[in-house]
Amino acid sequence: MPVNQTNHHKINILVVDDTPDNLRLLSAMLTAQGFEVRKALNGKMALTACQMVLPDVILLDINMPGMDGYQVCQQLKADDKTSKIPVIFISALDDVVDKVKAFDVGGVDYIAKPFHGAEVVLRIENQINLRLLQVKLQEKNFLLQQALDKLQASQVQQIQNEKMVALGQLVAGLAHEINNPISFIYGNLQYAGQYVQDLVNIIEVYQQEYPKPTPKIQQMAKDIDLNFMIKDLQNLIGAMYRGSDRIREIVLALQHFSRHDEAEMKRVNIHEDIENTLVMLRHRLNEVGDRPAIVVVKDYGNLPLVTCYASELNQVFMHLLNNAIDAIEERVGNGRGFSIAKPVQGAGNQSSTPYSLLPTPQIRIHTEVTDLNMVKIAIADNGLGIEESLRSRLFDPFFTTKAVGKGSGLGLSISHQIIVQKHRGNITCSSSVGKGAEFAIEIPIEQPDISWQFSKR
């Protein structure tokens, strides 16, 4: 393939010179070599010609009226549209300073007048060849970047799949093992409570029928504080009921969170899944050290049942809520923490003591159905927020804003895959530095059965 013709496209040369004889000579010589030549008598005409049709190479004179060649080259390089065009200066100025300045403003070569035709053609061909090699290199770099992105996405997907399988099996196994003994305890507490009450009743009847017990019985009743024990037994049984009920609630949340024994895609109550995730994270929401308890504000809309991959959507909720808690804790760690509300000085010890209005750590969960028949779930925190320069990379695999050892950079990337690829929805982040961040998820209410697409991958 001739160097002056690629893919049936004639190489376009723009010759800029204020001397008509030079223009005619260069135009005739280059046209004879098979190039397509356009001419410009000054810098302004050259800039206009470049905006109309981008040339492949520019031959540019330096000494021209109005705007010299250096200024023309500077304007070309300052415009993204024309910055990549090779500029070859061709001038009678043969001083080293002039040549250096030509290269400083972005020129790729310099030809001194008077010139030889063969030299001009050879230098043009060298720049065209170099440009073709640059384009090929850019194409290869683009393909390599695409391959790298696909590899990273594949790695994340593999990690996600293995993590979900392992997590589901672990959670389902734990829930099953805990459920058996706690069901036995919870089921028998009712009978134990009744038995204890019967024994208490017998003791009370004995006290009525034999109001004067023997000294030995009196001493034993005193040693065990019989009256207190009788009164406290009901409280004790109630506490055992509440503790057992809490364990059963956690077991139920574990089962719902993993959904290990359910169909992969099904219609679910989004609010129930959020509540189950909050149960799993309750220990992180409690007061810790200098950080007060995190308040969860629930602004739930009227949502229909949503067709989704329930266990994976639960994982997204877990990632986003964990990140919100981390952001709040980071704010505390950076010395911009929250204050626990304390009684106002001088208010006394009245039961209705007023409290000062101090900021508290807060996570707000908002749900609604959008005009596009999508379900929107927004999770916002009042942590430190995320800088704008980092938000564009939040969903990249292995990118994290957390300190070393505190984040793998996979949580948001996995969440993005689950929402965008598997649910055909979208996930976005908005933030104000110093005030917090909000992650918003939108997924269709009804999903086509697309599981076959992923089973073949």
Coordinates of N, CA, C and O in Angstrom, one line a residue, residues 189-362:
L189 N -40.1 -23.0 77.1 CA -40.2 -21.9 78.1 C -41.6 -21.7 78.6 O -41.8 -21.4 79.8
Q190 N -42.6 -21.9 77.8 CA -44.0 -21.7 78.2 C -44.3 -22.8 79.3 O -44.9 -22.4 80.3
Y191 N -43.9 -24.0 79.1 CA -44.2 -25.0 80.1 C -43.4 -24.8 81.4 O -43.9 -24.9 82.5
A192 N -42.1 -24.4 81.2 CA -41.3 -24.1 82.4 C -41.9 -22.9 83.2 O -41.9 -23.0 84.4
G193 N -42.4 -21.9 82.5 CA -43.0 -20.8 83.2 C -44.3 -21.3 84.0 O -44.5 -20.8 85.1
Q194 N -45.0 -22.1 83.3 CA -46.3 -22.6 84.0 C -45.9 -23.5 85.2 O -46.5 -23.4 86.3
Y195 N -44.9 -24.3 85.1 CA -44.4 -25.2 86.2 C -44.0 -24.3 87.4 O -44.3 -24.6 88.5
V196 N -43.2 -23.3 87.0 CA -42.7 -22.4 88.1 C -43.8 -21.7 88.8 O -43.9 -21.6 90.0
Q197 N -44.8 -21.3 88.0 CA -46.0 -20.6 88.6 C -46.7 -21.6 89.5 O -47.2 -21.2 90.6
D198 N -46.9 -22.8 89.1 CA -47.5 -23.8 89.9 C -46.8 -24.0 91.3 O -47.4 -24.1 92.3
L199 N -45.5 -24.1 91.2 CA -44.7 -24.2 92.4 C -44.9 -23.0 93.3 O -45.0 -23.2 94.6
V200 N -44.9 -21.8 92.7 CA -45.1 -20.6 93.5 C -46.4 -20.6 94.2 O -46.6 -20.3 95.4
N201 N -47.4 -21.1 93.5 CA -48.8 -21.2 94.0 C -48.9 -22.1 95.2 O -49.5 -21.9 96.2
I202 N -48.2 -23.3 95.1 CA -48.1 -24.2 96.2 C -47.5 -23.6 97.4 O -47.9 -23.8 98.6
I203 N -46.4 -22.9 97.2 CA -45.7 -22.2 98.3 C -46.6 -21.2 99.0 O -46.7 -21.2 100.3
E204 N -47.3 -20.5 98.2 CA -48.2 -19.5 98.8 C -49.4 -20.2 99.6 O -49.8 -19.7 100.6
V205 N -49.9 -21.3 99.0 CA -50.9 -22.0 99.8 C -50.4 -22.6 101.1 O -51.0 -22.5 102.2
Y206 N -49.1 -23.1 101.1 CA -48.5 -23.6 102.3 C -48.4 -22.4 103.3 O -48.6 -22.6 104.5
Q207 N -48.0 -21.3 102.9 CA -47.9 -20.1 103.8 C -49.2 -19.7 104.4 O -49.3 -19.3 105.5
Q208 N -50.3 -19.9 103.6 CA -51.6 -19.6 104.1 C -52.1 -20.6 105.1 O -52.7 -20.3 106.2
E209 N -51.9 -21.9 104.8 CA -52.3 -23.0 105.6 C -51.5 -23.2 106.9 O -52.0 -23.6 107.9
Y210 N -50.2 -22.9 106.7 CA -49.3 -23.1 107.9 C -48.5 -21.7 108.1 O -47.4 -21.6 107.7
P211 N -49.2 -20.8 108.7 CA -48.6 -19.4 108.9 C -47.4 -19.4 109.8 O -46.7 -18.4 109.8
K212 N -47.2 -20.5 110.6 CA -46.1 -20.5 111.5 C -45.2 -21.7 111.1 O -45.3 -22.8 111.6
P213 N -44.2 -21.4 110.2 CA -43.3 -22.5 109.8 C -42.3 -22.8 110.8 O -42.1 -22.0 111.8
T214 N -41.6 -23.9 110.7 CA -40.6 -24.3 111.7 C -39.4 -23.4 111.5 O -39.2 -22.7 110.5
P215 N -38.6 -23.3 112.6 CA -37.4 -22.4 112.5 C -36.5 -22.8 111.3 O -35.9 -21.9 110.7
K216 N -36.3 -24.0 111.0 CA -35.5 -24.4 109.8 C -36.0 -23.8 108.5 O -35.3 -23.3 107.7
I217 N -37.3 -23.9 108.3 CA -37.9 -23.3 107.1 C -37.8 -21.8 107.1 O -37.5 -21.2 106.1
Q218 N -38.0 -21.2 108.3 CA -37.8 -19.8 108.3 C -36.4 -19.3 107.9 O -36.2 -18.3 107.2
Q219 N -35.4 -20.1 108.4 CA -34.0 -19.7 108.1 C -33.7 -19.9 106.7 O -33.1 -19.1 106.0
M220 N -34.2 -21.0 106.1 CA -34.0 -21.2 104.6 C -34.7 -20.1 103.8 O -34.1 -19.6 102.8
A221 N -35.9 -19.7 104.1 CA -36.6 -18.7 103.4 C -35.9 -17.4 103.5 O -35.8 -16.6 102.5
K222 N -35.2 -17.1 104.7 CA -34.4 -15.9 104.8 C -33.2 -16.0 104.0 O -32.8 -15.0 103.4
D223 N -32.5 -17.1 104.0 CA -31.3 -17.3 103.2 C -31.5 -17.1 101.7 O -30.6 -16.5 101.1
I224 N -32.5 -17.6 101.2 CA -32.8 -17.4 99.7 C -33.6 -16.2 99.4 O -33.9 -16.0 98.2
D225 N -34.0 -15.5 100.4 CA -34.8 -14.3 100.2 C -36.1 -14.7 99.3 O -36.3 -14.2 98.2
L226 N -36.9 -15.5 99.9 CA -38.0 -16.2 99.2 C -39.0 -15.2 98.6 O -39.4 -15.3 97.5
N227 N -39.3 -14.1 99.3 CA -40.3 -13.1 98.8 C -39.7 -12.4 97.6 O -40.5 -12.3 96.6
F228 N -38.4 -12.1 97.6 CA -37.8 -11.4 96.4 C -37.8 -12.4 95.2 O -38.1 -12.1 94.1
M229 N -37.4 -13.7 95.5 CA -37.3 -14.7 94.5 C -38.7 -14.9 93.8 O -38.7 -15.0 92.5
I230 N -39.7 -14.9 94.6 CA -41.1 -15.1 94.0 C -41.5 -14.0 93.1 O -42.0 -14.2 92.0
K231 N -41.2 -12.8 93.5 CA -41.5 -11.6 92.7 C -40.7 -11.5 91.4 O -41.1 -11.1 90.4
D232 N -39.4 -11.9 91.6 CA -38.4 -11.8 90.4 C -38.6 -12.9 89.4 O -38.1 -12.8 88.3
L233 N -39.2 -14.0 89.8 CA -39.3 -15.2 88.9 C -40.0 -14.8 87.5 O -39.6 -15.2 86.5
Q234 N -41.1 -14.0 87.6 CA -41.8 -13.6 86.4 C -41.0 -12.7 85.5 O -41.0 -12.9 84.3
N235 N -40.2 -11.8 86.2 CA -39.3 -11.0 85.4 C -38.2 -11.9 84.7 O -37.9 -11.6 83.5
L236 N -37.7 -12.9 85.4 CA -36.7 -13.7 84.8 C -37.3 -14.5 83.6 O -36.6 -14.6 82.6
I237 N -38.5 -15.1 83.8 CA -39.1 -15.8 82.7 C -39.3 -14.9 81.5 O -39.1 -15.3 80.3
G238 N -39.8 -13.7 81.8 CA -40.0 -12.7 80.7 C -38.7 -12.4 79.9 O -38.7 -12.3 78.7
A239 N -37.6 -12.2 80.7 CA -36.3 -11.9 80.0 C -35.9 -13.1 79.2 O -35.3 -12.9 78.1
M240 N -36.1 -14.3 79.6 CA -35.7 -15.5 78.8 C -36.6 -15.5 77.6 O -36.0 -15.9 76.5
Y241 N -37.8 -15.2 77.7 CA -38.7 -15.1 76.5 C -38.1 -14.1 75.5 O -38.0 -14.4 74.3
R242 N -37.8 -12.9 76.0 CA -37.3 -11.9 75.1 C -36.0 -12.3 74.4 O -35.8 -12.0 73.2
G243 N -35.1 -12.9 75.2 CA -33.8 -13.3 74.6 C -34.0 -14.4 73.6 O -33.4 -14.3 72.5
S244 N -34.9 -15.3 73.9 CA -35.1 -16.4 72.9 C -35.7 -15.8 71.6 O -35.4 -16.2 70.5
D245 N -36.7 -14.9 71.8 CA -37.3 -14.3 70.7 C -36.3 -13.5 69.8 O -36.4 -13.5 68.6
R246 N -35.4 -12.8 70.4 CA -34.3 -12.1 69.7 C -33.5 -13.1 68.9 O -33.2 -12.8 67.7
I247 N -33.1 -14.2 69.5 CA -32.3 -15.2 68.7 C -33.1 -15.7 67.5 O -32.6 -15.9 66.4
R248 N -34.4 -16.0 67.8 CA -35.3 -16.5 66.7 C -35.4 -15.4 65.6 O -35.4 -15.7 64.4
E249 N -35.4 -14.2 65.9 CA -35.5 -13.1 65.0 C -34.2 -13.0 64.1 O -34.2 -12.9 62.9
I250 N -33.0 -13.2 64.8 CA -31.8 -13.2 64.1 C -31.7 -14.4 63.1 O -31.2 -14.3 62.0
V251 N -32.1 -15.6 63.6 CA -32.1 -16.8 62.7 C -33.0 -16.6 61.5 O -32.6 -16.9 60.4
L252 N -34.2 -16.0 61.7 CA -35.1 -15.7 60.6 C -34.4 -14.7 59.6 O -34.5 -14.9 58.4
A253 N -33.7 -13.7 60.2 CA -33.1 -12.7 59.3 C -31.9 -13.4 58.5 O -31.7 -13.1 57.4
L254 N -31.2 -14.3 59.2 CA -30.1 -15.0 58.5 C -30.7 -15.8 57.3 O -30.1 -15.8 56.2
Q255 N -31.8 -16.5 57.6 CA -32.4 -17.3 56.5 C -32.9 -16.5 55.4 O -32.7 -16.8 54.2
H256 N -33.5 -15.3 55.7 CA -34.0 -14.5 54.6 C -32.9 -13.8 53.9 O -33.0 -13.6 52.7
F257 N -31.8 -13.5 54.6 CA -30.7 -12.8 54.0 C -30.0 -13.7 53.0 O -29.7 -13.3 51.9
S258 N -29.8 -15.0 53.3 CA -29.2 -15.9 52.4 C -30.1 -16.4 51.3 O -29.7 -16.6 50.2
R259 N -31.4 -16.6 51.7 CA -32.3 -17.2 50.8 C -31.8 -18.4 50.0 O -31.9 -18.6 48.8
H260 N -31.0 -19.2 50.8 CA -30.3 -20.3 50.2 C -31.2 -21.4 49.6 O -30.9 -22.1 48.6
D261 N -32.4 -21.5 50.2 CA -33.3 -22.6 49.8 C -34.4 -22.1 48.9 O -35.4 -22.8 48.8
E262 N -34.3 -20.9 48.3 CA -35.3 -20.4 47.5 C -34.9 -20.2 46.1 O -33.7 -20.3 45.8
A263 N -35.9 -20.0 45.2 CA -35.6 -19.8 43.8 C -34.7 -18.6 43.6 O -34.9 -17.6 44.4
E264 N -33.8 -18.6 42.6 CA -32.9 -17.5 42.5 C -33.6 -16.1 42.2 O -33.3 -15.1 42.8
M265 N -34.6 -16.2 41.3 CA -35.4 -15.0 41.0 C -36.8 -15.2 41.5 O -37.4 -16.2 41.2
K266 N -37.3 -14.2 42.3 CA -38.6 -14.3 42.8 C -39.2 -12.9 43.2 O -38.4 -12.0 43.2
R267 N -40.4 -12.9 43.5 CA -41.1 -11.6 43.9 C -40.9 -11.5 45.4 O -41.2 -12.4 46.2
V268 N -40.4 -10.4 45.8 CA -40.1 -10.2 47.3 C -40.5 -8.8 47.7 O -40.8 -7.9 46.9
N269 N -40.7 -8.7 49.0 CA -41.0 -7.4 49.7 C -39.7 -6.8 50.0 O -38.9 -7.2 50.9
I270 N -39.4 -5.7 49.3 CA -38.1 -5.0 49.5 C -37.9 -4.5 50.9 O -36.8 -4.6 51.5
H271 N -39.0 -4.0 51.5 CA -38.9 -3.5 52.9 C -38.5 -4.6 53.9 O -37.7 -4.3 54.8
E272 N -39.0 -5.8 53.7 CA -38.7 -6.9 54.6 C -37.2 -7.2 54.5 O -36.5 -7.5 55.5
D273 N -36.7 -7.2 53.2 CA -35.2 -7.5 53.0 C -34.4 -6.4 53.7 O -33.3 -6.7 54.2
I274 N -34.8 -5.1 53.6 CA -34.0 -4.1 54.2 C -34.0 -4.3 55.7 O -33.0 -4.1 56.4
E275 N -35.2 -4.6 56.3 CA -35.3 -4.8 57.7 C -34.4 -6.0 58.2 O -33.8 -5.9 59.2
N276 N -34.4 -7.0 57.4 CA -33.6 -8.2 57.8 C -32.1 -7.8 57.7 O -31.3 -8.3 58.6
T277 N -31.7 -7.0 56.8 CA -30.3 -6.6 56.7 C -30.0 -5.7 57.9 O -28.9 -5.8 58.5
L278 N -30.9 -4.8 58.3 CA -30.7 -4.0 59.5 C -30.5 -4.8 60.7 O -29.7 -4.5 61.6
V279 N -31.3 -5.9 60.8 CA -31.1 -6.8 62.0 C -29.7 -7.4 62.0 O -29.1 -7.5 63.1
M280 N -29.2 -7.7 60.8 CA -27.8 -8.3 60.8 C -26.8 -7.3 61.2 O -25.7 -7.6 61.7
L281 N -27.1 -6.0 61.0 CA -26.1 -4.9 61.3 C -26.4 -4.2 62.6 O -25.8 -3.1 62.9
R282 N -27.4 -4.7 63.4 CA -27.8 -3.9 64.6 C -26.6 -3.7 65.5 O -26.5 -2.6 66.2
H283 N -25.7 -4.6 65.6 CA -24.5 -4.5 66.5 C -23.6 -3.3 66.1 O -23.0 -2.7 66.9
R284 N -23.6 -3.0 64.8 CA -22.8 -1.8 64.3 C -23.5 -0.5 64.5 O -22.9 0.6 64.4
L285 N -24.8 -0.6 64.7 CA -25.6 0.7 64.8 C -25.6 1.2 66.3 O -25.9 2.3 66.5
N286 N -25.2 0.3 67.2 CA -25.3 0.7 68.6 C -24.2 1.6 69.0 O -23.2 1.8 68.2
E287 N -24.3 2.3 70.1 CA -23.3 3.2 70.6 C -22.0 2.5 70.8 O -21.9 1.5 71.4
V288 N -20.9 3.2 70.3 CA -19.6 2.6 70.4 C -18.6 3.7 70.8 O -18.4 4.7 70.0
G289 N -17.9 3.6 71.9 CA -16.9 4.6 72.3 C -17.4 6.0 72.2 O -18.4 6.4 72.9
D290 N -16.7 6.9 71.4 CA -17.1 8.3 71.3 C -18.2 8.5 70.3 O -18.7 9.6 70.1
R291 N -18.6 7.4 69.6 CA -19.7 7.6 68.6 C -21.1 7.2 69.2 O -21.2 6.0 69.6
P292 N -22.0 8.1 69.2 CA -23.4 7.7 69.7 C -24.0 6.7 68.8 O -23.5 6.4 67.7
A293 N -25.1 6.1 69.2 CA -25.8 5.1 68.4 C -26.3 5.8 67.1 O -26.7 7.0 67.1
I294 N -26.2 5.1 66.0 CA -26.6 5.6 64.7 C -28.2 5.5 64.6 O -28.7 4.4 64.7
V295 N -28.8 6.6 64.3 CA -30.2 6.6 64.1 C -30.6 6.2 62.6 O -30.0 6.8 61.7
V296 N -31.5 5.3 62.4 CA -31.9 4.9 61.1 C -33.3 5.5 60.9 O -34.3 5.1 61.6
V297 N -33.4 6.4 59.9 CA -34.7 7.0 59.6 C -35.2 6.3 58.4 O -34.6 6.3 57.3
K298 N -36.4 5.7 58.5 CA -37.0 5.0 57.4 C -38.1 5.8 56.8 O -39.2 6.1 57.4
D299 N -37.9 6.2 55.5 CA -38.9 6.9 54.8 C -39.4 6.0 53.7 O -39.0 6.1 52.5
Y300 N -40.2 5.0 54.0 CA -40.7 4.0 53.1 C -41.9 4.4 52.3 O -42.9 4.9 52.9
G301 N -41.8 4.2 51.0 CA -43.0 4.5 50.2 C -43.8 3.2 50.1 O -43.6 2.2 50.7
N302 N -44.9 3.3 49.3 CA -45.8 2.2 49.1 C -45.3 1.3 47.9 O -45.6 1.6 46.7
L303 N -44.5 0.3 48.2 CA -43.9 -0.5 47.1 C -44.6 -1.8 46.8 O -45.1 -2.4 47.8
P304 N -44.7 -2.2 45.6 CA -45.3 -3.5 45.3 C -44.2 -4.5 45.4 O -43.1 -4.2 45.7
L305 N -44.6 -5.8 45.3 CA -43.6 -6.9 45.3 C -42.7 -6.7 44.1 O -43.2 -6.4 43.0
V306 N -41.4 -6.9 44.2 CA -40.4 -6.7 43.2 C -39.8 -8.0 42.8 O -39.4 -8.8 43.6
T307 N -39.8 -8.3 41.5 CA -39.1 -9.5 41.0 C -37.6 -9.2 40.9 O -37.2 -8.3 40.2
C308 N -36.8 -10.0 41.6 CA -35.4 -9.8 41.7 C -34.6 -11.0 42.1 O -35.2 -12.0 42.5
Y309 N -33.3 -10.9 42.1 CA -32.4 -11.9 42.7 C -32.3 -11.5 44.1 O -31.4 -10.7 44.5
A310 N -33.1 -12.1 45.0 CA -33.2 -11.6 46.4 C -31.9 -11.6 47.2 O -31.6 -10.7 47.8
S311 N -31.2 -12.8 47.1 CA -30.0 -12.9 48.0 C -29.0 -11.9 47.5 O -28.3 -11.3 48.4
E312 N -28.8 -11.6 46.2 CA -27.8 -10.7 45.7 C -28.2 -9.3 46.0 O -27.4 -8.4 46.3
L313 N -29.5 -9.0 45.9 CA -30.0 -7.6 46.3 C -29.7 -7.4 47.8 O -29.4 -6.2 48.2
N314 N -29.9 -8.4 48.6 CA -29.6 -8.2 50.0 C -28.1 -7.9 50.2 O -27.8 -7.1 51.1
Q315 N -27.3 -8.5 49.4 CA -25.9 -8.2 49.5 C -25.6 -6.8 49.2 O -24.7 -6.1 49.8
V316 N -26.3 -6.2 48.2 CA -26.1 -4.8 47.9 C -26.5 -3.9 49.1 O -25.8 -3.0 49.4
F317 N -27.7 -4.2 49.7 CA -28.1 -3.5 50.9 C -27.0 -3.6 51.9 O -26.7 -2.6 52.6
M318 N -26.5 -4.8 52.1 CA -25.4 -4.9 53.1 C -24.2 -4.1 52.8 O -23.7 -3.4 53.7
H319 N -23.8 -4.1 51.6 CA -22.6 -3.2 51.2 C -22.9 -1.8 51.4 O -22.1 -1.1 52.0
L320 N -24.0 -1.3 51.0 CA -24.3 0.2 51.1 C -24.5 0.6 52.5 O -24.0 1.7 52.9
L321 N -25.2 -0.2 53.3 CA -25.4 0.1 54.8 C -24.0 0.1 55.5 O -23.7 0.9 56.4
N322 N -23.2 -0.9 55.2 CA -21.9 -1.0 55.8 C -21.1 0.2 55.5 O -20.4 0.7 56.3
N323 N -21.1 0.6 54.2 CA -20.3 1.8 53.8 C -20.8 3.0 54.5 O -20.0 3.9 54.8
A324 N -22.1 3.1 54.7 CA -22.7 4.3 55.4 C -22.2 4.4 56.8 O -21.8 5.4 57.3
I325 N -22.2 3.2 57.5 CA -21.7 3.1 58.8 C -20.2 3.5 58.9 O -19.7 4.2 59.7
D326 N -19.4 2.9 57.9 CA -18.0 3.2 57.8 C -17.7 4.7 57.6 O -16.8 5.3 58.2
A327 N -18.6 5.4 56.8 CA -18.4 6.8 56.6 C -18.6 7.6 57.9 O -17.9 8.6 58.1
I328 N -19.6 7.2 58.6 CA -19.9 7.9 59.9 C -18.8 7.7 60.9 O -18.3 8.6 61.6
E329 N -18.3 6.4 60.9 CA -17.2 6.2 61.9 C -15.9 6.9 61.4 O -15.1 7.3 62.3
E330 N -15.7 7.0 60.1 CA -14.5 7.8 59.6 C -14.6 9.2 60.0 O -13.6 9.9 60.4
R331 N -15.8 9.8 60.0 CA -16.0 11.2 60.5 C -15.6 11.3 61.9 O -15.0 12.3 62.3
V332 N -16.0 10.3 62.8 CA -15.6 10.3 64.2 C -14.1 10.2 64.3 O -13.5 11.0 65.1
G333 N -13.5 9.3 63.5 CA -12.0 9.1 63.6 C -11.2 10.3 63.1 O -10.1 10.5 63.6
N334 N -11.8 11.2 62.3 CA -11.1 12.4 61.8 C -11.4 13.6 62.7 O -11.1 14.7 62.3
G335 N -11.9 13.3 63.9 CA -12.1 14.4 64.8 C -13.3 15.3 64.5 O -13.5 16.4 65.1
R336 N -14.2 14.9 63.6 CA -15.4 15.7 63.3 C -16.6 14.8 63.7 O -17.6 14.7 62.9
G337 N -16.6 14.3 64.9 CA -17.6 13.4 65.4 C -18.9 14.0 65.8 O -19.1 15.2 65.6
F338 N -19.7 13.2 66.4 CA -21.1 13.6 66.8 C -21.1 13.7 68.3 O -20.3 13.0 69.0
S339 N -22.0 14.5 68.8 CA -22.1 14.7 70.3 C -23.3 13.9 70.8 O -24.4 14.0 70.2
I340 N -23.1 13.3 71.9 CA -24.3 12.6 72.6 C -25.1 13.7 73.3 O -24.5 14.5 74.0
A341 N -26.4 13.8 73.1 CA -27.2 14.8 73.7 C -27.1 14.7 75.2 O -27.2 13.7 75.8
K342 N -26.9 15.9 75.9 CA -26.8 15.9 77.3 C -27.8 17.0 77.9 O -28.1 17.9 77.1
P343 N -28.2 16.8 79.1 CA -29.1 17.8 79.7 C -28.5 19.2 79.7 O -27.3 19.4 79.8
V344 N -29.3 20.2 79.4 CA -28.9 21.6 79.4 C -28.5 22.0 80.8 O -29.2 21.7 81.7
Q345 N -27.4 22.7 80.9 CA -26.9 23.1 82.2 C -28.0 24.0 82.9 O -28.6 24.9 82.3
G346 N -28.2 23.7 84.2 CA -29.2 24.4 85.0 C -30.6 24.0 84.9 O -31.5 24.6 85.4
A347 N -30.8 22.8 84.2 CA -32.2 22.4 84.0 C -32.7 21.6 85.2 O -33.9 21.3 85.3
G348 N -31.8 21.3 86.2 CA -32.3 20.5 87.3 C -32.5 19.0 87.0 O -32.0 18.5 86.0
N349 N -33.1 18.3 87.9 CA -33.3 16.9 87.8 C -34.7 16.5 87.5 O -35.2 15.5 87.9
Q350 N -35.5 17.4 86.8 CA -36.9 17.1 86.5 C -36.9 16.0 85.5 O -36.0 15.8 84.6
S351 N -38.0 15.2 85.5 CA -38.2 14.1 84.6 C -38.3 14.6 83.1 O -38.0 13.9 82.2
S352 N -38.8 15.8 82.9 CA -38.9 16.3 81.5 C -37.8 17.2 81.2 O -38.0 18.3 80.6
T353 N -36.6 16.8 81.5 CA -35.4 17.6 81.3 C -35.2 17.9 79.8 O -35.2 17.0 79.0
P354 N -35.1 19.2 79.4 CA -34.8 19.5 78.0 C -33.4 19.1 77.6 O -32.5 19.1 78.4
Y355 N -33.2 18.7 76.4 CA -31.9 18.3 75.8 C -31.5 19.3 74.8 O -32.3 19.8 74.0
S356 N -30.2 19.6 74.7 CA -29.7 20.4 73.7 C -29.8 19.7 72.4 O -29.6 18.5 72.3
L357 N -30.0 20.5 71.3 CA -30.1 19.9 69.9 C -28.7 19.7 69.3 O -28.2 20.6 68.7
L358 N -28.2 18.5 69.5 CA -26.8 18.3 69.0 C -26.9 17.3 67.8 O -27.8 16.5 67.8
P359 N -26.0 17.4 66.9 CA -26.0 16.5 65.7 C -25.8 15.0 66.1 O -25.0 14.7 67.0
T360 N -26.5 14.2 65.5 CA -26.4 12.7 65.7 C -26.1 12.0 64.4 O -26.5 12.4 63.4
P361 N -25.4 10.9 64.5 CA -25.1 10.1 63.3 C -26.4 9.5 62.8 O -27.2 9.0 63.6
Q362 N -26.6 9.6 61.5 CA -27.9 9.2 60.9 C -27.8 8.5 59.6 O -26.9 9.0 58.8

